[in-house]
Short mmCIF file of C-alpha atoms and ligand atoms in Angstrom, two decimals:
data_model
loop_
_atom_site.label_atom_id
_atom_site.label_comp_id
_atom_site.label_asym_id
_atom_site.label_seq_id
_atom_site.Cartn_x
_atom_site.Cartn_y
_atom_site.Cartn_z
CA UNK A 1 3.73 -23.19 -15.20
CA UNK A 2 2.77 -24.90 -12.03
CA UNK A 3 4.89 -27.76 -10.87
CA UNK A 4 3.04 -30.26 -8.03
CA UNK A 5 6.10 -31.02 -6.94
CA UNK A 6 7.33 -27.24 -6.39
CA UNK A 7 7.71 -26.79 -2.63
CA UNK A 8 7.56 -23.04 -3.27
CA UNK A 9 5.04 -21.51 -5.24
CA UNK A 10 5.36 -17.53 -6.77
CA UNK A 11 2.10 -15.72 -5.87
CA UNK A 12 3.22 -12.02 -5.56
CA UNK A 13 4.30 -10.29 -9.28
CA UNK A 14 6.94 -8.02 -9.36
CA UNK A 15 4.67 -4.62 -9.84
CA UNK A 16 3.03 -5.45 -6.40
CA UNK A 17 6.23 -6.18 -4.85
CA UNK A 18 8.47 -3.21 -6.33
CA UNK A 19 4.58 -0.74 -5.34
CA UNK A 20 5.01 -2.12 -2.28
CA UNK A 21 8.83 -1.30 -1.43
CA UNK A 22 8.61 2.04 -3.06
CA UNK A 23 5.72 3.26 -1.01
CA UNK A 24 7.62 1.97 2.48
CA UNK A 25 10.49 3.99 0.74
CA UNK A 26 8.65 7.15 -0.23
CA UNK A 27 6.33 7.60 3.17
CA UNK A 28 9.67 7.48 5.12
CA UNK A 29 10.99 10.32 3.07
CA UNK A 30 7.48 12.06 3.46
CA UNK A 31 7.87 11.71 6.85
CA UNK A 32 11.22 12.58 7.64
CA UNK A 33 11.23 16.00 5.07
CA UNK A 34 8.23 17.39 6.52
CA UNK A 35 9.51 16.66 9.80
CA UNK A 36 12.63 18.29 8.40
CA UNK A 37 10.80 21.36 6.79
CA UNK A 38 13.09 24.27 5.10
CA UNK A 39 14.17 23.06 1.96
CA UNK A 40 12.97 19.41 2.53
CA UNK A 41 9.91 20.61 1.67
CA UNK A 42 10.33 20.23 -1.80
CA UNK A 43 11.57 16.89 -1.93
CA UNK A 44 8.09 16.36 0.47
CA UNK A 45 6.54 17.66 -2.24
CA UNK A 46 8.15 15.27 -5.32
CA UNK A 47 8.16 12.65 -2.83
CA UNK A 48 4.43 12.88 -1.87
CA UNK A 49 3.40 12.94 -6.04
CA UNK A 50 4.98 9.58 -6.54
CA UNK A 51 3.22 8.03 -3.30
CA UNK A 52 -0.30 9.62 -5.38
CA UNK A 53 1.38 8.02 -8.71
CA UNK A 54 1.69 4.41 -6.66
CA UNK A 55 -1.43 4.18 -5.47
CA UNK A 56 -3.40 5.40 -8.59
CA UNK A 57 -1.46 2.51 -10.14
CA UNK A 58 -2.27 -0.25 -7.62
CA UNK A 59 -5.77 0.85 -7.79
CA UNK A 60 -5.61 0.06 -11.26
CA UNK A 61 -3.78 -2.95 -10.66
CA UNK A 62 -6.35 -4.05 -8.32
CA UNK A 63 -8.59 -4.03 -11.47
CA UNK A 64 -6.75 -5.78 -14.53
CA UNK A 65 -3.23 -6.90 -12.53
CA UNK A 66 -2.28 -10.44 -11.80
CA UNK A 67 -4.75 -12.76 -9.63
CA UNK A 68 -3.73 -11.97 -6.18
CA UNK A 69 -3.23 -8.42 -6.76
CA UNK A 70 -7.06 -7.86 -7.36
CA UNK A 71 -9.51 -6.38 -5.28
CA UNK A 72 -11.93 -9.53 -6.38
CA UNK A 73 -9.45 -11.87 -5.18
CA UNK A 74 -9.19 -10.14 -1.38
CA UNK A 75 -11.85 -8.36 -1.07
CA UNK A 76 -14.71 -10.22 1.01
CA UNK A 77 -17.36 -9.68 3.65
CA UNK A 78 -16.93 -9.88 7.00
CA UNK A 79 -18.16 -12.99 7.59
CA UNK A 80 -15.14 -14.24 6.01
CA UNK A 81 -13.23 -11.96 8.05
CA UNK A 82 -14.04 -13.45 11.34
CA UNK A 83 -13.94 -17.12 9.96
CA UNK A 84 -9.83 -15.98 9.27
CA UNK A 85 -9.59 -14.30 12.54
CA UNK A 86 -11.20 -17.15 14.59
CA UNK A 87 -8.71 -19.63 12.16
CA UNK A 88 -5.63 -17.04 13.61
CA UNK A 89 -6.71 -17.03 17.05
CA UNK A 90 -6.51 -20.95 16.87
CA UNK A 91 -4.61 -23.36 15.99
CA UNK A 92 -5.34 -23.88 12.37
CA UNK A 93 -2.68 -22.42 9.67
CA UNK A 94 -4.12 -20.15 7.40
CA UNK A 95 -3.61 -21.22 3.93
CA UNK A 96 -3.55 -18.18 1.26
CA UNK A 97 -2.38 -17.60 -2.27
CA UNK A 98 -2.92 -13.96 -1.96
CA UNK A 99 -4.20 -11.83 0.73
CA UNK A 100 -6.34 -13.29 3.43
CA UNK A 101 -9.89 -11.55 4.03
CA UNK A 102 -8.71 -10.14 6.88
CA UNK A 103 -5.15 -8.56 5.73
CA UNK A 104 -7.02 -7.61 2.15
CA UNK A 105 -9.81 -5.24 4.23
CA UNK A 106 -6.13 -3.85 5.59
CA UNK A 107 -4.91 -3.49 2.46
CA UNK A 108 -8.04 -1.21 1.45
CA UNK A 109 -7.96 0.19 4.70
CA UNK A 110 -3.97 1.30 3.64
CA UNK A 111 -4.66 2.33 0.49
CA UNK A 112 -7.35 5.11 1.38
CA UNK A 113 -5.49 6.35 4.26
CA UNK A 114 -2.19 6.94 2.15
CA UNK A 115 -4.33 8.79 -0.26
CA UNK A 116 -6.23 10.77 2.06
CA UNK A 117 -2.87 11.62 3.60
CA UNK A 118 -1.44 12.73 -0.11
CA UNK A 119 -4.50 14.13 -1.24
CA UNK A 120 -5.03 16.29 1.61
CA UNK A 121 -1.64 17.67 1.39
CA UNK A 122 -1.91 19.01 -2.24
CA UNK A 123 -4.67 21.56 -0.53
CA UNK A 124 -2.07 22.10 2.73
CA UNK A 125 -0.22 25.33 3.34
CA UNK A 126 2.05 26.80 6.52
CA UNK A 127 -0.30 29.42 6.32
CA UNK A 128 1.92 31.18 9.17
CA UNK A 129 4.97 31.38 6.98
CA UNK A 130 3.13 30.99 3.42
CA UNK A 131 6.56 29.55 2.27
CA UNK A 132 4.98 25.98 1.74
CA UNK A 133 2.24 25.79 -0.30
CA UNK A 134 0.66 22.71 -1.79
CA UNK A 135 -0.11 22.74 -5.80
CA UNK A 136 -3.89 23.18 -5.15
CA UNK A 137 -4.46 24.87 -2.44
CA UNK A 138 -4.24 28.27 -3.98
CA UNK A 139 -7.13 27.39 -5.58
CA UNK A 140 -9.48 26.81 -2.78
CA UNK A 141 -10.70 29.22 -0.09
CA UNK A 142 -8.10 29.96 2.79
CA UNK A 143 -11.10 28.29 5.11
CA UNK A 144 -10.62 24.80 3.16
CA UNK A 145 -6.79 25.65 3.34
CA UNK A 146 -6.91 25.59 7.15
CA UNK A 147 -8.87 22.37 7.11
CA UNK A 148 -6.81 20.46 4.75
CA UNK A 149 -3.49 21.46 6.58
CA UNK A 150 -5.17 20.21 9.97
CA UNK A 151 -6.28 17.03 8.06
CA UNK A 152 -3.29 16.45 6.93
CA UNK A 153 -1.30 16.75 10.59
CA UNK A 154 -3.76 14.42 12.11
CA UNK A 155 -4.03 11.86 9.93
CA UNK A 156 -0.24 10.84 10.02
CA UNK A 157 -1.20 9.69 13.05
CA UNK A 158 -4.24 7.85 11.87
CA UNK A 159 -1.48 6.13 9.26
CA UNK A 160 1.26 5.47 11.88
CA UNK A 161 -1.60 3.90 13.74
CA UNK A 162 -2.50 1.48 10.65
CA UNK A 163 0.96 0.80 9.43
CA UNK A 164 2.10 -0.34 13.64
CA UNK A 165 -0.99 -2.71 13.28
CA UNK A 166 0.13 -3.61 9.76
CA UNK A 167 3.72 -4.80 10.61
CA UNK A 168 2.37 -6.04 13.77
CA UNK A 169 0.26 -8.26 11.72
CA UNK A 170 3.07 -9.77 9.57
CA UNK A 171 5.00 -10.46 13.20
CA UNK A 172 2.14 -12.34 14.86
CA UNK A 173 1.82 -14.65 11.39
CA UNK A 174 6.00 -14.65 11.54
CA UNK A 175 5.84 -15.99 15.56
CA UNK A 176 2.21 -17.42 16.22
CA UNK A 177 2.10 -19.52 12.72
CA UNK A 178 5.43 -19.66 11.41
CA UNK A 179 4.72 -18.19 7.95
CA UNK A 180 7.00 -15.12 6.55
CA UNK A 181 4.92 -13.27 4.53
CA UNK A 182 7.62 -10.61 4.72
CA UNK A 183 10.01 -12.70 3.13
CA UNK A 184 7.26 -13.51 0.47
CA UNK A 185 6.59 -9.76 0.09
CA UNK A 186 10.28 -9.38 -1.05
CA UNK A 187 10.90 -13.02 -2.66
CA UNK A 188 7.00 -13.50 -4.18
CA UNK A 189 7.21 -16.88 -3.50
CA UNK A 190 5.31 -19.20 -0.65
CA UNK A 191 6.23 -22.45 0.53
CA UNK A 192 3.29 -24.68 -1.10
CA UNK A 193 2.15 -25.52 2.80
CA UNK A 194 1.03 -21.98 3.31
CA UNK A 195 -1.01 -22.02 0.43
CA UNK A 196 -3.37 -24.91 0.21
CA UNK A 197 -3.26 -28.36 2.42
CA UNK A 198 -0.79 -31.02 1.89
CA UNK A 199 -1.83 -33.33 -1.31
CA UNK A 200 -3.93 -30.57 -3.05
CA UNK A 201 -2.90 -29.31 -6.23
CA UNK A 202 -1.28 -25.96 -6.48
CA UNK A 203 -3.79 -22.54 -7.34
CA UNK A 204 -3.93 -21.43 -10.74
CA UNK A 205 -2.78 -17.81 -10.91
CA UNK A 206 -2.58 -15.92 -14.07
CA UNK A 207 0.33 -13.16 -14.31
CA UNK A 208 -0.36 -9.86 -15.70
CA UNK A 209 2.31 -8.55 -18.52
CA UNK A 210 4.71 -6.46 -16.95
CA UNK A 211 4.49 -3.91 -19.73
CA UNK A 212 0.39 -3.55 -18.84
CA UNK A 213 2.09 -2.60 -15.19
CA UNK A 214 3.76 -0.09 -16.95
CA UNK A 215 1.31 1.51 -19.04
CA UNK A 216 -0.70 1.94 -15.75
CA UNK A 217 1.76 3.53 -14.16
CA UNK A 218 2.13 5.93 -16.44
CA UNK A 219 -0.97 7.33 -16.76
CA UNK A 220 -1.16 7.75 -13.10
CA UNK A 221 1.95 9.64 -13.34
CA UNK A 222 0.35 11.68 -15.53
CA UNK A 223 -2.84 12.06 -13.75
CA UNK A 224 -0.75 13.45 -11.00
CA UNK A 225 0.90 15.88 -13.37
CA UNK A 226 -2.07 17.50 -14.59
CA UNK A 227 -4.11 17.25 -10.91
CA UNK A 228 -0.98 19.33 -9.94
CA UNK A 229 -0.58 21.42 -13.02
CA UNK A 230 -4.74 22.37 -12.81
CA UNK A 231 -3.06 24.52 -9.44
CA UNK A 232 -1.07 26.66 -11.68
C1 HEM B 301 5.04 2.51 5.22
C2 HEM B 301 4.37 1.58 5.71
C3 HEM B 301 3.60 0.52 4.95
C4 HEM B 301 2.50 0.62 4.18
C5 HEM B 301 1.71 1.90 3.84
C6 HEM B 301 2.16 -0.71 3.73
C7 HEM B 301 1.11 -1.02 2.90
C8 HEM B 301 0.85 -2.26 2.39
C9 HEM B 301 -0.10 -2.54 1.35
C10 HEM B 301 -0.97 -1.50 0.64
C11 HEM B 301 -0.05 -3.88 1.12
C12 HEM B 301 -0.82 -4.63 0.05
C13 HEM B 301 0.14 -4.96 -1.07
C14 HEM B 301 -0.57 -5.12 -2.39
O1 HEM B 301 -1.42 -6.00 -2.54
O2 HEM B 301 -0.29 -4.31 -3.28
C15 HEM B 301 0.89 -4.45 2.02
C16 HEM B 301 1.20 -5.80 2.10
C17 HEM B 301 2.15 -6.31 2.96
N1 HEM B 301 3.00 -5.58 3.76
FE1 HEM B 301 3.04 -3.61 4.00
N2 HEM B 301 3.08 -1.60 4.23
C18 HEM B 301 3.98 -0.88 4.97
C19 HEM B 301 5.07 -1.38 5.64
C20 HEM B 301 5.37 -2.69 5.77
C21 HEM B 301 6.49 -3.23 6.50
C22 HEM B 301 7.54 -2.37 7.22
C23 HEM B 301 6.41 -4.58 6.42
C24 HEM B 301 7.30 -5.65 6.99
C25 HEM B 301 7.87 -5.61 8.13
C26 HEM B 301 5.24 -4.90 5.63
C27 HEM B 301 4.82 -6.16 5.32
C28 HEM B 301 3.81 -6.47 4.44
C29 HEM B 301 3.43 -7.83 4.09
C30 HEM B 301 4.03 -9.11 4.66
C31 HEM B 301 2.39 -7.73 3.17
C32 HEM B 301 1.63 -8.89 2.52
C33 HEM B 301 0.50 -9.26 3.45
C34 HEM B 301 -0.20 -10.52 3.01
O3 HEM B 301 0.47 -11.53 2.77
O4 HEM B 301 -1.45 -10.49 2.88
N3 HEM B 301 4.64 -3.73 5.24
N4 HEM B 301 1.45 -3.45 2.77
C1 HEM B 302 1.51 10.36 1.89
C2 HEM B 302 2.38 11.32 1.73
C3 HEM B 302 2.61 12.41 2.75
C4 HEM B 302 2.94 12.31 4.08
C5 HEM B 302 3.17 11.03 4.88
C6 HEM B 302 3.03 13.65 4.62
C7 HEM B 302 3.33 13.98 5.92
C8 HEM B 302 3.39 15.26 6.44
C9 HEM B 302 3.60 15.60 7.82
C10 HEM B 302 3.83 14.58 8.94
C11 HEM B 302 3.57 16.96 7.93
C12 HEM B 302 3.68 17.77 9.20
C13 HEM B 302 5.08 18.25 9.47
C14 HEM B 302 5.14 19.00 10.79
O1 HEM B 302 4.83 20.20 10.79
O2 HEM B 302 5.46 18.36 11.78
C15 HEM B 302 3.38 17.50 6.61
C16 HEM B 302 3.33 18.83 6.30
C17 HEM B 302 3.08 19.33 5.05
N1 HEM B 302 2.85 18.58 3.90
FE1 HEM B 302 2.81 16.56 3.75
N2 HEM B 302 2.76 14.53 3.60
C18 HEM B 302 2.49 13.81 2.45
C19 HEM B 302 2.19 14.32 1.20
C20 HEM B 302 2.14 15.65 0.88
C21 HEM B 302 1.85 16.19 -0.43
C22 HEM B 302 1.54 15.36 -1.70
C23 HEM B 302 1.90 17.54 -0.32
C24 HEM B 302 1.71 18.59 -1.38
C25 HEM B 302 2.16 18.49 -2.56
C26 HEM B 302 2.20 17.87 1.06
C27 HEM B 302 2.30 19.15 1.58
C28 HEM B 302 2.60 19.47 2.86
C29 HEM B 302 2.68 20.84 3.35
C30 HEM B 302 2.45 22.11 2.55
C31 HEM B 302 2.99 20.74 4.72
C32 HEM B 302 3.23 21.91 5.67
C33 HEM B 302 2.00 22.26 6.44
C34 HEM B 302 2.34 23.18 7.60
O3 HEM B 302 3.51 23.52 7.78
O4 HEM B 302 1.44 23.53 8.34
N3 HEM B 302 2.34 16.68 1.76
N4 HEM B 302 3.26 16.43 5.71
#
């Protein structure tokens, strides 16, 4: 239901919001276990299949989830790109339901590098201890072994990179325009302002049923389990 007099309006659903959360969650145990090693490793491990189950579901998502959440609705050229950054730079105030053209190329840009990051460590190893060993990688030559490891302790950097711009992103909009889109990340809600021009009507945005959300997620949990299960 939309209300025109609502000053708030909900744009984010909860699946986006909760995929969101969990993945800051999860890479910070990723992070901090492999940094830890040992035993950690295995949590790594657990922790590293639900970041693959999270973003197999918002891929998904991205497909047959709610309005903002899909790919159609943030996903556009560059041209519109630069018309948002030139809109930033100035002094006009972005108005968005969903992402903005700029923060949804991010958004892909995210996506791919946390499953690169995943991905490639299902083929890693510590091929100087052979204590850790990702699911898959006995199942490759030692050659692709060596690569994927390396991969995978150079592109945490590549991330770190992405997810400092990221954050640094949602500060600028914070400071420079005075719109939280943190607090709408958490909340799902906008103030009407930041979505379309004083006097317009509100955006129609169609919700997607929770228990679709769930079906999604799963099957990517189970596509995880039998990727890693194919390892022996
Ligand atoms: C581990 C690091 C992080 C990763 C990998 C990450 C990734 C993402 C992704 C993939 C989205 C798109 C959400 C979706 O449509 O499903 C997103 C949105 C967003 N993230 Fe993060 N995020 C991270 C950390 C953070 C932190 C720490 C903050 C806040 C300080 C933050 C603030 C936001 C905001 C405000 C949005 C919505 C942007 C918009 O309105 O277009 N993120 N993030
Ligand atoms: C997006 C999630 C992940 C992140 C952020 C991440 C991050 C890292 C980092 C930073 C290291 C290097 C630790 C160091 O030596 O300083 C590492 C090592 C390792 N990771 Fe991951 N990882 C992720 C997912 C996975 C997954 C899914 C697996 C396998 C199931 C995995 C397997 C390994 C292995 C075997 C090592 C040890 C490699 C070695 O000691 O040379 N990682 N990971």
């Amino acid at each position: 239901m939309i209300d025109k007099n609502a000053r708030s309006i909900r744009v984010w659903d909860l699946p986006v919001r909760l995929f969101h959360w969990t993945l800051v969650i999860l890479l910070t145990v990723s992070y901090f276990t492999a940094q830890a090693g040992g035993e950690w490793m295995k949590f790594h491990f657990w922790s590293g299949y639900a970041i693959l189950t999270l973003v197999l579901f918002r891929i998904a998502w991205g497909f047959v989830g709610s309005t903002t959440a899909r790919f159609t609705d943030f996903v556009k050229g560059p041209g519109a790109a630069i018309a948002h950054l030139r809109e930033l730079v100035g002094r006009g105030r972005p108005r968005e339901a969903g992402h903005n053209p700029l923060g949804g190329a991010m958004v892909v840009v995210l996506l791919l590098a946390v499953l690169a990051q995943a991905a490639a460590g299902l083929f890693s190893a510590d091929t100087d201890t052979g204590m850790v060993t990702g699911p898959l990688a006995l199942a490759i030559a030692d050659k692709w072994v060596d690569r994927a490891t390396a991969f995978h302790h150079y592109w945490i950097n590549v991330l770190l990179a992405l997810v400092a711009l990221h954050v640094l992103a949602a500060v600028v909009y914070l400071v420079w325009k005075r719109q939280n889109l943190i607090g709408a990340m958490v909340s799902g809600r906008k103030p009407l302002d930041d979505v379309v021009p004083p006097g317009q009507p509100a955006p129609r945005l169609v919700f997607a049923p929770g228990r679709l959300a769930l079906s999604l997620l799963l099957a990517s949990a189970a596509i995880v389990y039998f990727v890693v299960r194919a390892g022996g």
